Amino acid sequence: PLSDAGRLRADALRERLRDAGIGTVIVSDRRRTAETADPLARAAGLAPIVVATSGGAHVAAVADAVRRAWS
């Protein structure tokens, strides 16, 4: 899980990007990644797209998620 400092950074990320027009949040299946993105995703009313990190296809999975989000 995120440390206290990590939660503070996640909150700071949310504040910094709150008005940036974020329309998609993509996270890996790692808990800390999801916890980092959670405050921003909630503020934007978004459900993060989760991509797997296992199986050696992480880069392709991220690229696919980005393509789906932009289409």
CSV table of N, CA and C in Angstrom, one decimal:
chain,number,residue,atom,x,y,z
A,1,PRO,N,0.8,-1.2,0.0
A,1,PRO,CA,0.0,0.0,0.0
A,1,PRO,C,0.9,1.3,0.0
A,2,LEU,N,0.3,2.4,-0.4
A,2,LEU,CA,1.0,3.6,-0.3
A,2,LEU,C,1.3,4.0,1.1
A,3,SER,N,2.5,4.6,1.2
A,3,SER,CA,2.9,5.2,2.5
A,3,SER,C,2.1,6.5,2.7
A,4,ASP,N,2.3,7.1,3.9
A,4,ASP,CA,1.6,8.4,4.1
A,4,ASP,C,2.2,9.4,3.1
A,5,ALA,N,3.5,9.4,2.8
A,5,ALA,CA,4.1,10.3,1.8
A,5,ALA,C,3.5,10.0,0.4
A,6,GLY,N,3.3,8.8,0.1
A,6,GLY,CA,2.7,8.4,-1.2
A,6,GLY,C,1.3,8.9,-1.3
A,7,ARG,N,0.5,8.8,-0.3
A,7,ARG,CA,-0.9,9.4,-0.3
A,7,ARG,C,-0.9,10.9,-0.5
A,8,LEU,N,0.1,11.5,0.2
A,8,LEU,CA,0.2,13.0,0.0
A,8,LEU,C,0.6,13.3,-1.5
A,9,ARG,N,1.5,12.6,-2.1
A,9,ARG,CA,1.8,12.8,-3.5
A,9,ARG,C,0.6,12.5,-4.4
A,10,ALA,N,-0.1,11.5,-4.1
A,10,ALA,CA,-1.3,11.2,-4.9
A,10,ALA,C,-2.3,12.3,-4.8
A,11,ASP,N,-2.5,12.9,-3.7
A,11,ASP,CA,-3.4,14.0,-3.5
A,11,ASP,C,-2.9,15.2,-4.2
A,12,ALA,N,-1.6,15.4,-4.2
A,12,ALA,CA,-1.0,16.6,-4.9
A,12,ALA,C,-1.2,16.4,-6.4
A,13,LEU,N,-1.0,15.2,-6.9
A,13,LEU,CA,-1.2,14.9,-8.3
A,13,LEU,C,-2.7,15.2,-8.7
A,14,ARG,N,-3.6,14.8,-7.9
A,14,ARG,CA,-5.0,15.1,-8.1
A,14,ARG,C,-5.2,16.6,-8.2
A,15,GLU,N,-4.7,17.4,-7.3
A,15,GLU,CA,-4.9,18.8,-7.3
A,15,GLU,C,-4.2,19.5,-8.5
A,16,ARG,N,-3.0,19.0,-8.9
A,16,ARG,CA,-2.3,19.5,-10.0
A,16,ARG,C,-3.0,19.3,-11.3
A,17,LEU,N,-3.7,18.1,-11.4
A,17,LEU,CA,-4.3,17.8,-12.7
A,17,LEU,C,-5.8,17.9,-12.7
A,18,ARG,N,-6.4,18.4,-11.6
A,18,ARG,CA,-7.8,18.5,-11.5
A,18,ARG,C,-8.5,19.2,-12.7
A,19,ASP,N,-7.9,20.3,-13.2
A,19,ASP,CA,-8.5,21.0,-14.3
A,19,ASP,C,-7.8,20.8,-15.6
A,20,ALA,N,-7.1,19.7,-15.7
A,20,ALA,CA,-6.3,19.4,-16.9
A,20,ALA,C,-7.1,18.7,-18.0
A,21,GLY,N,-8.4,18.4,-17.7
A,21,GLY,CA,-9.2,17.8,-18.7
A,21,GLY,C,-8.9,16.3,-18.9
A,22,ILE,N,-8.5,15.7,-17.9
A,22,ILE,CA,-8.2,14.2,-17.9
A,22,ILE,C,-9.4,13.5,-18.2
A,23,GLY,N,-9.4,12.7,-19.3
A,23,GLY,CA,-10.6,11.9,-19.7
A,23,GLY,C,-10.4,10.4,-19.5
A,24,THR,N,-9.2,10.0,-19.3
A,24,THR,CA,-8.9,8.6,-19.1
A,24,THR,C,-7.8,8.4,-18.1
A,25,VAL,N,-7.9,7.4,-17.2
A,25,VAL,CA,-6.8,7.1,-16.3
A,25,VAL,C,-6.5,5.6,-16.5
A,26,ILE,N,-5.2,5.3,-16.9
A,26,ILE,CA,-4.8,4.0,-17.1
A,26,ILE,C,-3.8,3.6,-16.0
A,27,VAL,N,-4.0,2.5,-15.4
A,27,VAL,CA,-3.1,2.0,-14.3
A,27,VAL,C,-2.7,0.6,-14.5
A,28,SER,N,-1.6,0.2,-13.9
A,28,SER,CA,-1.2,-1.2,-14.0
A,28,SER,C,-2.0,-2.0,-12.9
A,29,ASP,N,-1.8,-3.3,-12.9
A,29,ASP,CA,-2.5,-4.1,-11.9
A,29,ASP,C,-1.8,-4.1,-10.5
A,30,ARG,N,-0.8,-3.2,-10.4
A,30,ARG,CA,-0.1,-3.1,-9.1
A,30,ARG,C,-0.9,-2.2,-8.1
A,31,ARG,N,-1.0,-2.6,-6.9
A,31,ARG,CA,-1.9,-1.9,-5.9
A,31,ARG,C,-1.4,-0.4,-5.8
A,32,ARG,N,-0.1,-0.2,-5.7
A,32,ARG,CA,0.3,1.2,-5.5
A,32,ARG,C,0.0,2.1,-6.6
A,33,THR,N,0.0,1.5,-7.9
A,33,THR,CA,-0.3,2.3,-9.0
A,33,THR,C,-1.8,2.7,-9.0
A,34,ALA,N,-2.6,1.8,-8.6
A,34,ALA,CA,-4.1,2.1,-8.5
A,34,ALA,C,-4.3,3.1,-7.4
A,35,GLU,N,-3.7,2.9,-6.3
A,35,GLU,CA,-3.9,3.8,-5.1
A,35,GLU,C,-3.3,5.2,-5.5
A,36,THR,N,-2.3,5.3,-6.3
A,36,THR,CA,-1.8,6.6,-6.7
A,36,THR,C,-2.8,7.4,-7.6
A,37,ALA,N,-3.4,6.6,-8.5
A,37,ALA,CA,-4.3,7.2,-9.5
A,37,ALA,C,-5.7,7.5,-8.9
A,38,ASP,N,-6.0,6.8,-7.8
A,38,ASP,CA,-7.4,6.8,-7.3
A,38,ASP,C,-7.9,8.2,-7.0
A,39,PRO,N,-7.2,9.1,-6.3
A,39,PRO,CA,-7.8,10.4,-6.0
A,39,PRO,C,-8.1,11.2,-7.3
A,40,LEU,N,-7.2,11.1,-8.3
A,40,LEU,CA,-7.5,11.8,-9.5
A,40,LEU,C,-8.6,11.2,-10.3
A,41,ALA,N,-8.7,9.9,-10.4
A,41,ALA,CA,-9.8,9.2,-11.1
A,41,ALA,C,-11.1,9.6,-10.4
A,42,ARG,N,-11.2,9.6,-9.1
A,42,ARG,CA,-12.4,9.9,-8.4
A,42,ARG,C,-12.8,11.3,-8.6
A,43,ALA,N,-11.9,12.2,-8.6
A,43,ALA,CA,-12.2,13.7,-8.8
A,43,ALA,C,-12.7,13.9,-10.2
A,44,ALA,N,-12.2,13.1,-11.2
A,44,ALA,CA,-12.7,13.2,-12.6
A,44,ALA,C,-13.9,12.4,-12.9
A,45,GLY,N,-14.3,11.6,-11.9
A,45,GLY,CA,-15.5,10.7,-12.1
A,45,GLY,C,-15.2,9.6,-13.1
A,46,LEU,N,-13.9,9.1,-13.0
A,46,LEU,CA,-13.5,8.0,-14.0
A,46,LEU,C,-13.2,6.7,-13.3
A,47,ALA,N,-13.5,5.7,-14.0
A,47,ALA,CA,-13.0,4.3,-13.6
A,47,ALA,C,-11.7,4.0,-14.3
A,48,PRO,N,-10.6,3.8,-13.6
A,48,PRO,CA,-9.4,3.5,-14.3
A,48,PRO,C,-9.4,2.3,-15.1
A,49,ILE,N,-8.7,2.3,-16.2
A,49,ILE,CA,-8.5,1.1,-17.1
A,49,ILE,C,-7.3,0.4,-16.5
A,50,VAL,N,-7.4,-0.8,-16.2
A,50,VAL,CA,-6.4,-1.6,-15.5
A,50,VAL,C,-5.7,-2.5,-16.6
A,51,VAL,N,-4.4,-2.4,-16.7
A,51,VAL,CA,-3.6,-3.3,-17.6
A,51,VAL,C,-2.7,-4.2,-16.8
A,52,ALA,N,-2.6,-5.4,-17.3
A,52,ALA,CA,-1.8,-6.4,-16.6
A,52,ALA,C,-0.3,-6.1,-16.8
A,53,THR,N,0.5,-6.4,-15.8
A,53,THR,CA,2.0,-6.2,-15.9
A,53,THR,C,2.7,-7.6,-16.2
A,54,SER,N,1.9,-8.7,-16.1
A,54,SER,CA,2.6,-10.0,-16.2
A,54,SER,C,2.4,-10.4,-17.7
A,55,GLY,N,3.2,-11.5,-18.0
A,55,GLY,CA,3.1,-12.1,-19.3
A,55,GLY,C,3.9,-11.4,-20.4
A,56,GLY,N,4.7,-10.4,-20.1
A,56,GLY,CA,5.5,-9.8,-21.0
A,56,GLY,C,4.8,-8.9,-22.1
A,57,ALA,N,3.6,-8.7,-21.9
A,57,ALA,CA,2.8,-7.9,-22.9
A,57,ALA,C,2.4,-6.5,-22.3
A,58,HIS,N,3.0,-6.0,-21.3
A,58,HIS,CA,2.6,-4.8,-20.6
A,58,HIS,C,2.6,-3.6,-21.5
A,59,VAL,N,3.6,-3.4,-22.3
A,59,VAL,CA,3.7,-2.3,-23.2
A,59,VAL,C,2.5,-2.4,-24.2
A,60,ALA,N,2.3,-3.5,-24.8
A,60,ALA,CA,1.2,-3.7,-25.8
A,60,ALA,C,-0.1,-3.4,-25.1
A,61,ALA,N,-0.3,-3.9,-23.9
A,61,ALA,CA,-1.6,-3.7,-23.2
A,61,ALA,C,-1.8,-2.2,-22.9
A,62,VAL,N,-0.8,-1.5,-22.5
A,62,VAL,CA,-0.9,0.0,-22.3
A,62,VAL,C,-1.3,0.7,-23.6
A,63,ALA,N,-0.6,0.3,-24.7
A,63,ALA,CA,-0.9,0.9,-26.0
A,63,ALA,C,-2.3,0.6,-26.4
A,64,ASP,N,-2.8,-0.6,-26.2
A,64,ASP,CA,-4.1,-0.9,-26.6
A,64,ASP,C,-5.1,-0.1,-25.7
A,65,ALA,N,-4.9,0.0,-24.4
A,65,ALA,CA,-5.8,0.8,-23.6
A,65,ALA,C,-5.8,2.3,-24.1
A,66,VAL,N,-4.7,2.8,-24.4
A,66,VAL,CA,-4.6,4.2,-24.9
A,66,VAL,C,-5.4,4.3,-26.2
A,67,ARG,N,-5.2,3.4,-27.1
A,67,ARG,CA,-6.0,3.4,-28.4
A,67,ARG,C,-7.5,3.3,-28.1
A,68,ARG,N,-7.9,2.4,-27.2
A,68,ARG,CA,-9.4,2.3,-26.9
A,68,ARG,C,-9.9,3.6,-26.3
A,69,ALA,N,-9.1,4.3,-25.5
A,69,ALA,CA,-9.5,5.5,-24.9
A,69,ALA,C,-9.7,6.6,-25.9
A,70,TRP,N,-8.8,6.6,-26.9
A,70,TRP,CA,-8.9,7.7,-27.9
A,70,TRP,C,-9.8,7.4,-29.0
A,71,SER,N,-10.4,6.2,-29.1
A,71,SER,CA,-11.3,6.0,-30.2
A,71,SER,C,-12.7,6.2,-29.8
